[in-house]
mmCIF file of C-alpha atoms in Angstrom:
data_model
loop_
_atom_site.group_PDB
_atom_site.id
_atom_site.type_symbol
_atom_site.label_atom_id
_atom_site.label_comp_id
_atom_site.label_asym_id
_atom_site.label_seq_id
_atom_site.Cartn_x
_atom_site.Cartn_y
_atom_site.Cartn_z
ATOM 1 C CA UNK A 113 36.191 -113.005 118.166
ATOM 2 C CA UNK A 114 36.461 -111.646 114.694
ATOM 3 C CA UNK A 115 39.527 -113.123 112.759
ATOM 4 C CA UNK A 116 39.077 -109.813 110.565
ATOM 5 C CA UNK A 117 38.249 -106.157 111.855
ATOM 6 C CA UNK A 118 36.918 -103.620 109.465
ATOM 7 C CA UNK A 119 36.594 -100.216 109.845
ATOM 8 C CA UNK A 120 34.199 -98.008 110.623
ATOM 9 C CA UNK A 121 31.472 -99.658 110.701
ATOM 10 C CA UNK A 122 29.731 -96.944 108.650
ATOM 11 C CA UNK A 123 31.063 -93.960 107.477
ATOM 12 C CA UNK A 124 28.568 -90.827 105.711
ATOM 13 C CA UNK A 125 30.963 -89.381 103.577
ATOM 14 C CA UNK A 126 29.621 -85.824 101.226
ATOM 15 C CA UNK A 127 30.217 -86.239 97.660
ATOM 16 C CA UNK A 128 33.226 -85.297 96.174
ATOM 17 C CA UNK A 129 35.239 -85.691 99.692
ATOM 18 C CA UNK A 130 37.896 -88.710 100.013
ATOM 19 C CA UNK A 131 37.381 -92.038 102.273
ATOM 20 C CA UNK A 132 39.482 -94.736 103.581
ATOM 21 C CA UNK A 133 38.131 -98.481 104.821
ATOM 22 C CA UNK A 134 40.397 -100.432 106.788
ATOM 23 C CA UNK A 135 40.254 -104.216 107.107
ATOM 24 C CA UNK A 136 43.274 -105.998 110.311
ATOM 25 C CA UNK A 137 43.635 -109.508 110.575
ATOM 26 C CA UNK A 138 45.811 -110.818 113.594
ATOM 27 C CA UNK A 139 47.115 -113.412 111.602
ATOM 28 C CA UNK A 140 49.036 -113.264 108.400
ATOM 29 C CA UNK A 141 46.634 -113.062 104.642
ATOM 30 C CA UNK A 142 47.531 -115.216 101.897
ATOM 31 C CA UNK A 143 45.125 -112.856 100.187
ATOM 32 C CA UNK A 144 42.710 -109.919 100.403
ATOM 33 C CA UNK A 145 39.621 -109.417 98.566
ATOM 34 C CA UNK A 146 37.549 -106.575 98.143
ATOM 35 C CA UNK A 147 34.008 -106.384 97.654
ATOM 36 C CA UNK A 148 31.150 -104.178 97.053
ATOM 37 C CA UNK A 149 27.637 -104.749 97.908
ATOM 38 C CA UNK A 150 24.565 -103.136 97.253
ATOM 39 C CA UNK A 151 21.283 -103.574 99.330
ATOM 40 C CA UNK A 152 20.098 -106.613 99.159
ATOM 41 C CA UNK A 153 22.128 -107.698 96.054
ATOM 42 C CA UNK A 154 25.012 -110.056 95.503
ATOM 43 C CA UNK A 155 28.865 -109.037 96.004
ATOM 44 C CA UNK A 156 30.569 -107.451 93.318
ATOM 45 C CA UNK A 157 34.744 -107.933 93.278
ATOM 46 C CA UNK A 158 36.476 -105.288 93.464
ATOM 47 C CA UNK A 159 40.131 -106.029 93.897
ATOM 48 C CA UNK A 160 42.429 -109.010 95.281
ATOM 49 C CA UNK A 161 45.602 -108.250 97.098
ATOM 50 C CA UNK A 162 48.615 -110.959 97.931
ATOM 51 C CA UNK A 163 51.742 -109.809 97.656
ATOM 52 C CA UNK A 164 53.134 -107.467 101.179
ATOM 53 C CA UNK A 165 53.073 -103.922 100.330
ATOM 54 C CA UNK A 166 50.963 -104.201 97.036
ATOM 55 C CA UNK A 167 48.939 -101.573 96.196
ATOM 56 C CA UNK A 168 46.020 -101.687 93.454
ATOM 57 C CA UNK A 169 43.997 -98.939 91.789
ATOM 58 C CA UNK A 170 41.190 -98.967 89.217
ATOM 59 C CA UNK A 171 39.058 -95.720 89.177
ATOM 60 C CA UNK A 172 39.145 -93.991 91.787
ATOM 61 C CA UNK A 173 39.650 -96.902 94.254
ATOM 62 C CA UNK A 174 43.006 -97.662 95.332
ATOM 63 C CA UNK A 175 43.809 -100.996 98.051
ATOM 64 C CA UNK A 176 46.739 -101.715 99.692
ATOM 65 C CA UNK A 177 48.095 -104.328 101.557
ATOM 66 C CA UNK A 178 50.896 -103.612 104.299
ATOM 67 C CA UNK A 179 54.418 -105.379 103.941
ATOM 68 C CA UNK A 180 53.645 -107.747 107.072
ATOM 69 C CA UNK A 181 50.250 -108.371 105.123
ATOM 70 C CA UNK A 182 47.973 -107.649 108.045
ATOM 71 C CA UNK A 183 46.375 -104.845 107.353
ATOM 72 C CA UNK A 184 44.479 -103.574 104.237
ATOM 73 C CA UNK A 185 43.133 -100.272 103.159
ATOM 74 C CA UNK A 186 40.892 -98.774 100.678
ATOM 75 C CA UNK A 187 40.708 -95.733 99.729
ATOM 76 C CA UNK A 188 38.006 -93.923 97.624
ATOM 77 C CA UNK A 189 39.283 -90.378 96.271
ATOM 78 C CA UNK A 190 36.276 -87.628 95.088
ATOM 79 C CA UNK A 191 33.816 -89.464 96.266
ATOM 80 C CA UNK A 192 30.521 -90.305 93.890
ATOM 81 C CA UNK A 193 26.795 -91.373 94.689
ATOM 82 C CA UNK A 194 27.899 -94.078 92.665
ATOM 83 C CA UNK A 195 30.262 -95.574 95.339
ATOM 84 C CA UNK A 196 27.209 -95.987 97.921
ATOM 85 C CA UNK A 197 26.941 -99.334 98.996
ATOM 86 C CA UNK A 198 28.486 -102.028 101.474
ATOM 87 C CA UNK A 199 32.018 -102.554 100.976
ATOM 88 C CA UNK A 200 33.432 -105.724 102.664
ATOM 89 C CA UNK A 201 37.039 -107.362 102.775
ATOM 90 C CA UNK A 202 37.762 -111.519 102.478
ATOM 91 C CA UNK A 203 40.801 -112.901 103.326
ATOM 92 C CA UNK A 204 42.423 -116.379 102.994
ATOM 93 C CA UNK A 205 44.200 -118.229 105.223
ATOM 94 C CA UNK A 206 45.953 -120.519 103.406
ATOM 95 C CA UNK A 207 43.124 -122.403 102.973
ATOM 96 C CA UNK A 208 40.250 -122.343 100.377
ATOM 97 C CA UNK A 209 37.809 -120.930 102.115
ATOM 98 C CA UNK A 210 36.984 -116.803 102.619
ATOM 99 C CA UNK A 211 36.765 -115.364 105.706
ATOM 100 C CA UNK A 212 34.749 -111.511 106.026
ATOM 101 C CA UNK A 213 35.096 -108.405 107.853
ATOM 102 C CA UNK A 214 31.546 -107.322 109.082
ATOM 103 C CA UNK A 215 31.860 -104.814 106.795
ATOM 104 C CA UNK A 216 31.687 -100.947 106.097
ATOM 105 C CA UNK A 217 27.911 -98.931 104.969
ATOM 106 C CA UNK A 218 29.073 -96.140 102.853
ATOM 107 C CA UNK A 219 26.616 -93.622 102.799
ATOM 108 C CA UNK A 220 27.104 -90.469 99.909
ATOM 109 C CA UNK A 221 25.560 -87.228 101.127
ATOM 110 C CA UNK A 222 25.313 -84.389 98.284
ATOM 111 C CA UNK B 1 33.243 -114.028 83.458
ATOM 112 C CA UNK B 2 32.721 -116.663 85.361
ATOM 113 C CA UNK B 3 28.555 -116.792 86.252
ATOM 114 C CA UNK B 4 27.003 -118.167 89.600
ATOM 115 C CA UNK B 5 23.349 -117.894 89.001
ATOM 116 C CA UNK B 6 20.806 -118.482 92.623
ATOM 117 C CA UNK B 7 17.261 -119.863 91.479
ATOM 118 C CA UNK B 8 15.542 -117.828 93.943
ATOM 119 C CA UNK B 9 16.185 -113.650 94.944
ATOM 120 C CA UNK B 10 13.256 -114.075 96.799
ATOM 121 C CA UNK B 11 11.435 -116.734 99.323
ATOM 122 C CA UNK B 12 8.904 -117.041 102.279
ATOM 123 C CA UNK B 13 8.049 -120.346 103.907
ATOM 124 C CA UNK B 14 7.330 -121.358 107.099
ATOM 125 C CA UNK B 15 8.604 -122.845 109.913
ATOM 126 C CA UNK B 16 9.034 -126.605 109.714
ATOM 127 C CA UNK B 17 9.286 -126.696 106.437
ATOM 128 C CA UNK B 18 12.074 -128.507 104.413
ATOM 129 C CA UNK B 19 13.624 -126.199 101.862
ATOM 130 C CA UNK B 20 16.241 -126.227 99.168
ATOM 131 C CA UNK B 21 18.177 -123.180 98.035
ATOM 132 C CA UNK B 22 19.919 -123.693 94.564
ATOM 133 C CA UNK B 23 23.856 -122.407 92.989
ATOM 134 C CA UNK B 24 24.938 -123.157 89.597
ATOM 135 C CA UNK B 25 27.607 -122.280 88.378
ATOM 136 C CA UNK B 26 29.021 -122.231 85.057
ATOM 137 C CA UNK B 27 32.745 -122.786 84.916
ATOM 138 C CA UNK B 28 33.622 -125.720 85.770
ATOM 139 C CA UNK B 29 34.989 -124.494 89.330
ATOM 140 C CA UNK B 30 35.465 -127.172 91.831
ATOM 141 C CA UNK B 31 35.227 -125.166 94.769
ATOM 142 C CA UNK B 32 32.106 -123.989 95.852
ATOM 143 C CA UNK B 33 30.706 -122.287 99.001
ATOM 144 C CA UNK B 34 27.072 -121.118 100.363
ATOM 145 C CA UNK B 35 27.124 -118.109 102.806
ATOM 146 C CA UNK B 36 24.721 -116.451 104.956
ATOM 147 C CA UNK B 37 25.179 -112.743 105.718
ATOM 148 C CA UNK B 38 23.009 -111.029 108.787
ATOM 149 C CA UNK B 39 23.328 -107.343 109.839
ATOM 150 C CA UNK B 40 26.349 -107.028 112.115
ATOM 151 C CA UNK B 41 27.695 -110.279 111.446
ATOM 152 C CA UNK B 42 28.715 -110.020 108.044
ATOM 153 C CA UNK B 43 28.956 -113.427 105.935
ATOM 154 C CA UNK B 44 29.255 -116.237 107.765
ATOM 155 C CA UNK B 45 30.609 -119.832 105.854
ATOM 156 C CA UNK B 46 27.790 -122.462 106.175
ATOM 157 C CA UNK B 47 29.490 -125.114 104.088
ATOM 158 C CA UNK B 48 31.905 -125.781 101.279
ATOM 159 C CA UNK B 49 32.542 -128.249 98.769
ATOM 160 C CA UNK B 50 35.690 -128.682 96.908
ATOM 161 C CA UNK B 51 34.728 -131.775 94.365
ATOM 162 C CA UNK B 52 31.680 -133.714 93.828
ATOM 163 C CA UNK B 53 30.250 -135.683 96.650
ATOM 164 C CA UNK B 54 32.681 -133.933 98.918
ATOM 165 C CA UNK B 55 31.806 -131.625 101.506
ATOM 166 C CA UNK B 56 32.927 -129.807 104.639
ATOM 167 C CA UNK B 57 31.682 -127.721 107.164
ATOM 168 C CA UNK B 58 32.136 -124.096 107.578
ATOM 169 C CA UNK B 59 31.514 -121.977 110.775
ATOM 170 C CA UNK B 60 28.102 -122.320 111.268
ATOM 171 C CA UNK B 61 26.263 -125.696 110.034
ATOM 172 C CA UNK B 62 24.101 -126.276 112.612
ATOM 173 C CA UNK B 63 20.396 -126.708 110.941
ATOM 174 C CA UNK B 64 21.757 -126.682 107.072
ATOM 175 C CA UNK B 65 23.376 -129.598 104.941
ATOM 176 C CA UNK B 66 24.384 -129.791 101.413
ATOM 177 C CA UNK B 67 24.115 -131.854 98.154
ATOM 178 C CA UNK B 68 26.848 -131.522 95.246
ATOM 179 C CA UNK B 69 25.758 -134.591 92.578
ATOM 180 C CA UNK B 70 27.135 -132.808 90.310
ATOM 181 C CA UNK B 71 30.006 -130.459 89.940
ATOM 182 C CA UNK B 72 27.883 -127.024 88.711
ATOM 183 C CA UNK B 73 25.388 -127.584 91.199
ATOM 184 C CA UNK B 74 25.854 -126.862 94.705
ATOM 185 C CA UNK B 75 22.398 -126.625 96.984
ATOM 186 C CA UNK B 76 21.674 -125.751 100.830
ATOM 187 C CA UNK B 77 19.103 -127.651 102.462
ATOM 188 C CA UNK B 78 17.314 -126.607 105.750
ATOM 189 C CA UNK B 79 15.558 -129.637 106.414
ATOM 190 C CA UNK B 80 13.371 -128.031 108.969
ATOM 191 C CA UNK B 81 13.486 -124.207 108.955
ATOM 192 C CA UNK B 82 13.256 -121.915 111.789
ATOM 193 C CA UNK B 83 13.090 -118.057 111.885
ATOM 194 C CA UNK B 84 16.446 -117.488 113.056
ATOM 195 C CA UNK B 85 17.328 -118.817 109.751
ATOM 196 C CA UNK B 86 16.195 -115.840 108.361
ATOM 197 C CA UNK B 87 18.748 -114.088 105.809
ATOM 198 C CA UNK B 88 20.281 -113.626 103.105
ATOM 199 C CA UNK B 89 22.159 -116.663 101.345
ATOM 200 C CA UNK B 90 24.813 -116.183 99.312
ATOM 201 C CA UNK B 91 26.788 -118.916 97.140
ATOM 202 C CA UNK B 92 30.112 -118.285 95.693
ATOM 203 C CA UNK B 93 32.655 -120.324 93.600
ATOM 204 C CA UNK B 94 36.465 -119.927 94.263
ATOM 205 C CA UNK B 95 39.411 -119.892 91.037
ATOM 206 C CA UNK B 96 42.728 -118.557 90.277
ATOM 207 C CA UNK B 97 41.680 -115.267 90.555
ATOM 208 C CA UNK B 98 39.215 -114.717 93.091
ATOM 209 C CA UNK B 99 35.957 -115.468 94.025
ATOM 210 C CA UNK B 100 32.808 -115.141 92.512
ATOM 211 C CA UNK B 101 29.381 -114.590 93.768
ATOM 212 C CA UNK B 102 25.719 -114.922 92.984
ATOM 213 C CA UNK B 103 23.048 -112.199 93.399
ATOM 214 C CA UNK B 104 21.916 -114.079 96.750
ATOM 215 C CA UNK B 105 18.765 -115.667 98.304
ATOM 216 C CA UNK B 106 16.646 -113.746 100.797
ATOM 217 C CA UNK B 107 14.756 -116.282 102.578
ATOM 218 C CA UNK B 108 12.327 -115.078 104.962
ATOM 219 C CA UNK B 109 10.729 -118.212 107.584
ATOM 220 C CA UNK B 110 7.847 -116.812 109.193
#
């Protein structure tokens, strides 16, 4: 089973409209990452969440992280061609290592 | 920034063949992980390595080991390749304030 759930799986969003990702754990994150991906390219970081209830925003792409630190969301207001991609969440443990979501295909329709 | 730099976006070899994917990283970073990410899966943690000479398996080893001589230098070995280790390979480095990772390795075994 998948220690992280994202959601949906793909979403085809028209430009200019607003979005929302969601990433569950069933365990409690030390921290949440966000990435982007493009096809067949390398993971670019978006944001890193790790305090309950924080809430990050740069652009027009806010995260949040819940208060029992569970559940993230992202959230992509006006939507842009530009924000096409893969977007993925990481979380941590309390160990070093990352563990992914399956992640979300955002798809930009004019 | 910090820079993880793959030798390799692209490779083809065949099966049975021993082959060596490289990570480099520039920082210094004594964590360092290697990835592989398949449609529907997501990214999957293949091995890490948190100081030189020291290593430790991730979720999926079977078929892969690693080499870390030194502590910028971080490389996957398949020492006999199959198709279903077709994918894309991803290595990443792990600091204070996130991770970081390279533009990936799409090996194709035919």
């Amino acid at each position: 089973s998948q220690e992280l759930e994202q959601s949906p799986q793909s979403l085809i969003v028209q430009e200019g409209k607003n979005l929302t990702i969601n990433c569950t754990s069933s365990k409690t994150l030390y921290g949440l990452y966000w990435y982007k991906q493009k096809y067949g390219e390398g993971l670019i970081f978006l944001m890193m969440l790790q305090k309950g209830g924080e809430e990050k925003s740069h652009e027009k792409i806010t995260a949040k992280l819940d208060e029992k630190k569970q559940q993230s969301s992202l959230h992509i207001t006006a939507s842009q061609p530009s924000h096409a991609g893969i977007y993925l969440c990481g979380a941590n443990f309390g160990n070093e290592k990352l563990t992914f979501g399956t992640g979300t295909r955002l798809t930009i329709i004019p | 920034d910090v820079k993880v730099t793959q030798s390799s976006r692209y490779l083809v070899k065949r099966t049975g063949e021993k082959v060596f994917l490289e990570c480099v990283q520039d920082m210094d970073h004594e964590n360092m992980f290697w990835y592989r990410q398949d449609p529907g899966l997501g990214l999957r943690l293949i091995y890490f390595s948190y100081d030189v000479k020291m290593k430790e398996k991730g979720d999926i080893p079977e078929g892969y080991s690693v080499s870390r001589e030194k502590k910028e230098r971080f490389s996957l070995i398949l020492e006999s390749a199959s198709t279903n280790q077709t994918s894309m390979y991803l290595c990443a480095t792990s600091h204070n304030y996130g991770y970081t990772f390279g533009s990936g390795t799409r090996l194709t075994v035919v």
